[in-house]
């Protein structure tokens, strides 16, 4: 029955998208057959007033009508231009994560339930909400340490948001399965896997202890970095549903006039922002993945403070080397090396020709080298690169797509601060230093040291590995002699799964049969 409910919720969502003109705003003239008929039908059912809005505004109104979980879905899909297309991703990226506040009494109840203490024991004062988003809202409060009152920001989970989201998640999985089944060309994008990533990402975002841990980790990584930091966490007053952290006094980065009035050097801030992001990505392999200007503050001394670390990205050493080498390859116009890096990383299947792939990459790089440096977009370069890799069956890499999305946002913020911003000149010191340290002689020594550690760890496990190999050999001999056997637990689980499947199938047939009987009765 949950599948039936998911189908109804999916139909409702589709109806809202039709009524708000989102479907009508799609380029339907390029369609043919049944899809084009459906697009024309959607235009007939669109609200008249919706036709006056731009596509991005229509999408924002529809998502707000559908509720917080669809706001989060839209923001997540904005990180996946490979799935929804670049234009739609840009529209989704503009979704404002601003919702109505919920009552202060509900926030107090959530805090007390999460921390097991009365609000008066936790905070000297607890004020009204100052901001509200799809998952949580933020309150201003005060605590006392050693007799000194300190202002803090308290983030509280929205009541009922977990139940609402996981109900809607059933609809998302249903849509993903239907897409994989009926649109074969979409299987390369792995829609079910994308939905699983959304589910996992949101689970993490809804546990504020994990956001606190991310803030703590990024704080340790950047403690010696010039001009960048994150708020400190009050762990005593942090739980699953509440996060207490340092209050940040500063100007939001989307307030350009405020930054100018405060006497800040906008060009210096843009340079600091990009170099900080690249430093976190290449050096640490851990970066803030939601660095839109509303999450960035500038303090009086010019330090950038990043908040709201619900979404974070990680890159392994292989991915960091991949990123640095392709950027360096484009700078030096060594397109063959860029192609080889894709093959070495295992991103492009071996049946393709390296030289042909290098030719496709040259088609991206050469036009860029003909432009002034300040107009070259690193984010656009990565976007074009991922488009070309589709021709060579490169599977979707979620960690690289999240990096691309974040780079698009960060570069866009930098160009807002400085329209003549030179991305390549700014990034060269950070990228060059990383390449020298990891791909030069120092990098070879580090790789040799890591290899020696791996060999030592393997040698320590040798007795256990030998015992496992011997047991596996005996099991294979037994299977060869007596055939494949299931233990009792496995057989019972298979039986239960088969029984559930049979019951579900019978139920679905009865529902269909009763529906047909009802339709026939109405016609008669």
CSV table of N, CA, C and O in Angstrom, one decimal, residues 142-195:
chain,number,residue,atom,x,y,z
A,142,UNK,N,21.8,33.1,24.5
A,142,UNK,CA,23.0,33.5,25.3
A,142,UNK,C,23.3,32.4,26.3
A,142,UNK,O,22.4,31.7,26.8
A,143,UNK,N,24.6,32.1,26.4
A,143,UNK,CA,25.1,31.2,27.4
A,143,UNK,C,26.1,31.9,28.3
A,143,UNK,O,26.5,33.0,28.0
A,144,UNK,N,26.4,31.3,29.5
A,144,UNK,CA,27.4,31.9,30.4
A,144,UNK,C,28.5,30.9,30.6
A,144,UNK,O,28.3,29.7,30.9
A,145,UNK,N,29.7,31.4,30.4
A,145,UNK,CA,31.0,30.6,30.6
A,145,UNK,C,31.9,31.5,31.5
A,145,UNK,O,32.3,32.6,31.2
A,146,UNK,N,32.2,30.9,32.7
A,146,UNK,CA,33.0,31.6,33.7
A,146,UNK,C,32.5,33.0,34.0
A,146,UNK,O,33.3,34.0,34.1
A,147,UNK,N,31.2,33.1,34.1
A,147,UNK,CA,30.6,34.3,34.5
A,147,UNK,C,30.4,35.3,33.4
A,147,UNK,O,30.0,36.5,33.6
A,148,UNK,N,30.8,35.0,32.2
A,148,UNK,CA,30.8,35.9,31.0
A,148,UNK,C,29.7,35.4,30.1
A,148,UNK,O,29.6,34.3,29.6
A,149,UNK,N,28.7,36.3,29.8
A,149,UNK,CA,27.6,36.0,28.8
A,149,UNK,C,28.1,36.0,27.4
A,149,UNK,O,28.9,36.9,27.0
A,150,UNK,N,27.8,34.9,26.7
A,150,UNK,CA,28.2,34.8,25.3
A,150,UNK,C,27.0,34.6,24.4
A,150,UNK,O,26.2,33.7,24.7
A,151,UNK,N,26.9,35.3,23.3
A,151,UNK,CA,25.9,35.1,22.3
A,151,UNK,C,26.2,33.9,21.4
A,151,UNK,O,27.3,33.7,21.0
A,152,UNK,N,25.1,33.1,21.2
A,152,UNK,CA,25.3,31.9,20.4
A,152,UNK,C,24.1,31.8,19.4
A,152,UNK,O,23.1,32.4,19.6
A,153,UNK,N,24.4,31.0,18.4
A,153,UNK,CA,23.3,30.7,17.4
A,153,UNK,C,22.9,29.2,17.6
A,153,UNK,O,23.7,28.3,17.8
A,154,UNK,N,21.6,29.0,17.7
A,154,UNK,CA,21.0,27.7,18.0
A,154,UNK,C,20.2,27.2,16.8
A,154,UNK,O,19.2,27.8,16.5
A,155,UNK,N,20.6,26.2,16.2
A,155,UNK,CA,19.9,25.6,15.1
A,155,UNK,C,19.1,24.4,15.5
A,155,UNK,O,19.6,23.5,16.2
A,156,UNK,N,17.7,24.4,15.2
A,156,UNK,CA,16.8,23.4,15.7
A,156,UNK,C,16.1,22.8,14.5
A,156,UNK,O,15.6,23.5,13.6
A,157,UNK,N,16.0,21.5,14.5
A,157,UNK,CA,15.3,20.7,13.5
A,157,UNK,C,13.8,21.1,13.4
A,157,UNK,O,13.2,21.2,14.5
A,158,UNK,N,13.3,21.2,12.2
A,158,UNK,CA,11.8,21.5,12.1
A,158,UNK,C,11.0,20.3,12.5
A,158,UNK,O,11.3,19.1,12.0
A,159,UNK,N,10.0,20.4,13.3
A,159,UNK,CA,9.2,19.3,13.8
A,159,UNK,C,8.5,18.6,12.6
A,159,UNK,O,8.0,19.2,11.7
A,160,UNK,N,8.6,17.2,12.6
A,160,UNK,CA,7.9,16.4,11.6
A,160,UNK,C,8.6,16.3,10.3
A,160,UNK,O,8.1,15.7,9.4
A,161,UNK,N,9.7,17.0,10.1
A,161,UNK,CA,10.4,17.1,8.8
A,161,UNK,C,10.9,15.7,8.3
A,161,UNK,O,10.9,15.4,7.2
A,162,UNK,N,11.4,14.9,9.3
A,162,UNK,CA,11.9,13.6,8.9
A,162,UNK,C,10.8,12.7,8.4
A,162,UNK,O,11.0,12.1,7.3
A,163,UNK,N,9.7,12.7,9.1
A,163,UNK,CA,8.6,11.8,8.6
A,163,UNK,C,8.1,12.3,7.2
A,163,UNK,O,7.8,11.5,6.3
A,164,UNK,N,7.9,13.6,7.1
A,164,UNK,CA,7.5,14.1,5.8
A,164,UNK,C,8.4,13.8,4.7
A,164,UNK,O,8.0,13.4,3.6
A,165,UNK,N,9.7,14.0,4.9
A,165,UNK,CA,10.7,13.7,3.9
A,165,UNK,C,10.7,12.3,3.5
A,165,UNK,O,10.8,11.9,2.3
A,166,UNK,N,10.7,11.3,4.5
A,166,UNK,CA,10.8,9.9,4.1
A,166,UNK,C,9.5,9.4,3.4
A,166,UNK,O,9.6,8.4,2.7
A,167,UNK,N,8.4,10.0,3.7
A,167,UNK,CA,7.2,9.7,2.9
A,167,UNK,C,7.4,10.1,1.5
A,167,UNK,O,7.1,9.4,0.5
A,168,UNK,N,7.9,11.4,1.2
A,168,UNK,CA,8.1,11.8,-0.1
A,168,UNK,C,9.2,11.1,-0.8
A,168,UNK,O,9.2,10.9,-2.0
A,169,UNK,N,10.2,10.6,0.0
A,169,UNK,CA,11.3,9.8,-0.6
A,169,UNK,C,10.8,8.5,-1.3
A,169,UNK,O,11.4,8.1,-2.3
A,170,UNK,N,9.7,7.9,-0.8
A,170,UNK,CA,9.1,6.8,-1.5
A,170,UNK,C,8.7,7.2,-3.0
A,170,UNK,O,8.9,6.4,-3.9
A,171,UNK,N,8.2,8.4,-3.1
A,171,UNK,CA,7.8,8.9,-4.4
A,171,UNK,C,9.0,9.1,-5.3
A,171,UNK,O,9.0,8.8,-6.5
A,172,UNK,N,10.1,9.6,-4.7
A,172,UNK,CA,11.3,9.8,-5.5
A,172,UNK,C,11.8,8.5,-6.0
A,172,UNK,O,12.3,8.4,-7.2
A,173,UNK,N,11.8,7.5,-5.2
A,173,UNK,CA,12.3,6.2,-5.6
A,173,UNK,C,11.5,5.6,-6.7
A,173,UNK,O,12.0,4.9,-7.7
A,174,UNK,N,10.1,5.7,-6.6
A,174,UNK,CA,9.2,5.2,-7.6
A,174,UNK,C,9.5,5.9,-8.9
A,174,UNK,O,9.6,5.3,-10.0
A,175,UNK,N,9.7,7.2,-8.9
A,175,UNK,CA,10.0,8.0,-10.1
A,175,UNK,C,11.3,7.5,-10.7
A,175,UNK,O,11.4,7.4,-12.0
A,176,UNK,N,12.3,7.3,-9.9
A,176,UNK,CA,13.6,6.8,-10.4
A,176,UNK,C,13.5,5.5,-11.0
A,176,UNK,O,14.1,5.2,-12.1
A,177,UNK,N,12.8,4.6,-10.4
A,177,UNK,CA,12.6,3.2,-11.0
A,177,UNK,C,11.9,3.2,-12.3
A,177,UNK,O,12.2,2.5,-13.3
A,178,UNK,N,10.8,4.1,-12.4
A,178,UNK,CA,10.1,4.2,-13.7
A,178,UNK,C,11.0,4.8,-14.8
A,178,UNK,O,10.9,4.4,-15.9
A,179,UNK,N,11.8,5.8,-14.4
A,179,UNK,CA,12.7,6.4,-15.3
A,179,UNK,C,13.7,5.3,-15.9
A,179,UNK,O,14.0,5.2,-17.1
A,180,UNK,N,14.3,4.5,-15.0
A,180,UNK,CA,15.2,3.5,-15.4
A,180,UNK,C,14.6,2.5,-16.3
A,180,UNK,O,15.2,2.0,-17.3
A,181,UNK,N,13.3,2.1,-16.0
A,181,UNK,CA,12.6,1.1,-16.8
A,181,UNK,C,12.2,1.6,-18.1
A,181,UNK,O,12.3,0.8,-19.1
A,182,UNK,N,11.6,2.8,-18.2
A,182,UNK,CA,11.0,3.2,-19.5
A,182,UNK,C,11.9,4.2,-20.3
A,182,UNK,O,11.5,4.5,-21.4
A,183,UNK,N,13.0,4.7,-19.7
A,183,UNK,CA,13.9,5.6,-20.5
A,183,UNK,C,15.3,5.0,-20.5
A,183,UNK,O,16.1,5.4,-19.6
A,184,UNK,N,15.6,4.1,-21.3
A,184,UNK,CA,16.9,3.4,-21.3
A,184,UNK,C,18.1,4.3,-21.4
A,184,UNK,O,19.1,4.0,-20.7
A,185,UNK,N,17.9,5.4,-22.1
A,185,UNK,CA,19.1,6.3,-22.2
A,185,UNK,C,19.5,7.0,-20.9
A,185,UNK,O,20.6,7.5,-20.7
A,186,UNK,N,18.5,6.9,-19.9
A,186,UNK,CA,18.8,7.6,-18.6
A,186,UNK,C,19.6,6.6,-17.6
A,186,UNK,O,20.0,7.0,-16.6
A,187,UNK,N,19.7,5.4,-18.0
A,187,UNK,CA,20.3,4.4,-17.1
A,187,UNK,C,21.7,4.7,-16.8
A,187,UNK,O,22.3,4.4,-15.7
A,188,UNK,N,22.4,5.3,-17.8
A,188,UNK,CA,23.8,5.7,-17.5
A,188,UNK,C,23.9,6.7,-16.4
A,188,UNK,O,25.0,6.7,-15.7
A,189,UNK,N,22.9,7.5,-16.1
A,189,UNK,CA,22.9,8.5,-15.0
A,189,UNK,C,22.5,7.9,-13.7
A,189,UNK,O,22.6,8.6,-12.7
A,190,UNK,N,22.1,6.6,-13.7
A,190,UNK,CA,21.8,5.9,-12.4
A,190,UNK,C,20.8,6.6,-11.6
A,190,UNK,O,21.2,7.0,-10.4
A,191,UNK,N,19.6,6.9,-12.0
A,191,UNK,CA,18.6,7.6,-11.2
A,191,UNK,C,18.3,7.0,-9.9
A,191,UNK,O,18.2,7.8,-8.9
A,192,UNK,N,18.3,5.7,-9.8
A,192,UNK,CA,18.0,5.1,-8.4
A,192,UNK,C,19.2,5.4,-7.5
A,192,UNK,O,19.0,5.7,-6.3
A,193,UNK,N,20.4,5.3,-8.0
A,193,UNK,CA,21.6,5.5,-7.2
A,193,UNK,C,21.6,7.0,-6.8
A,193,UNK,O,22.0,7.3,-5.7
A,194,UNK,N,21.2,7.9,-7.7
A,194,UNK,CA,21.1,9.3,-7.4
A,194,UNK,C,20.2,9.6,-6.2
A,194,UNK,O,20.4,10.3,-5.3
A,195,UNK,N,19.0,8.9,-6.3
A,195,UNK,CA,18.0,9.0,-5.2
A,195,UNK,C,18.5,8.5,-3.9
A,195,UNK,O,18.3,9.0,-2.8
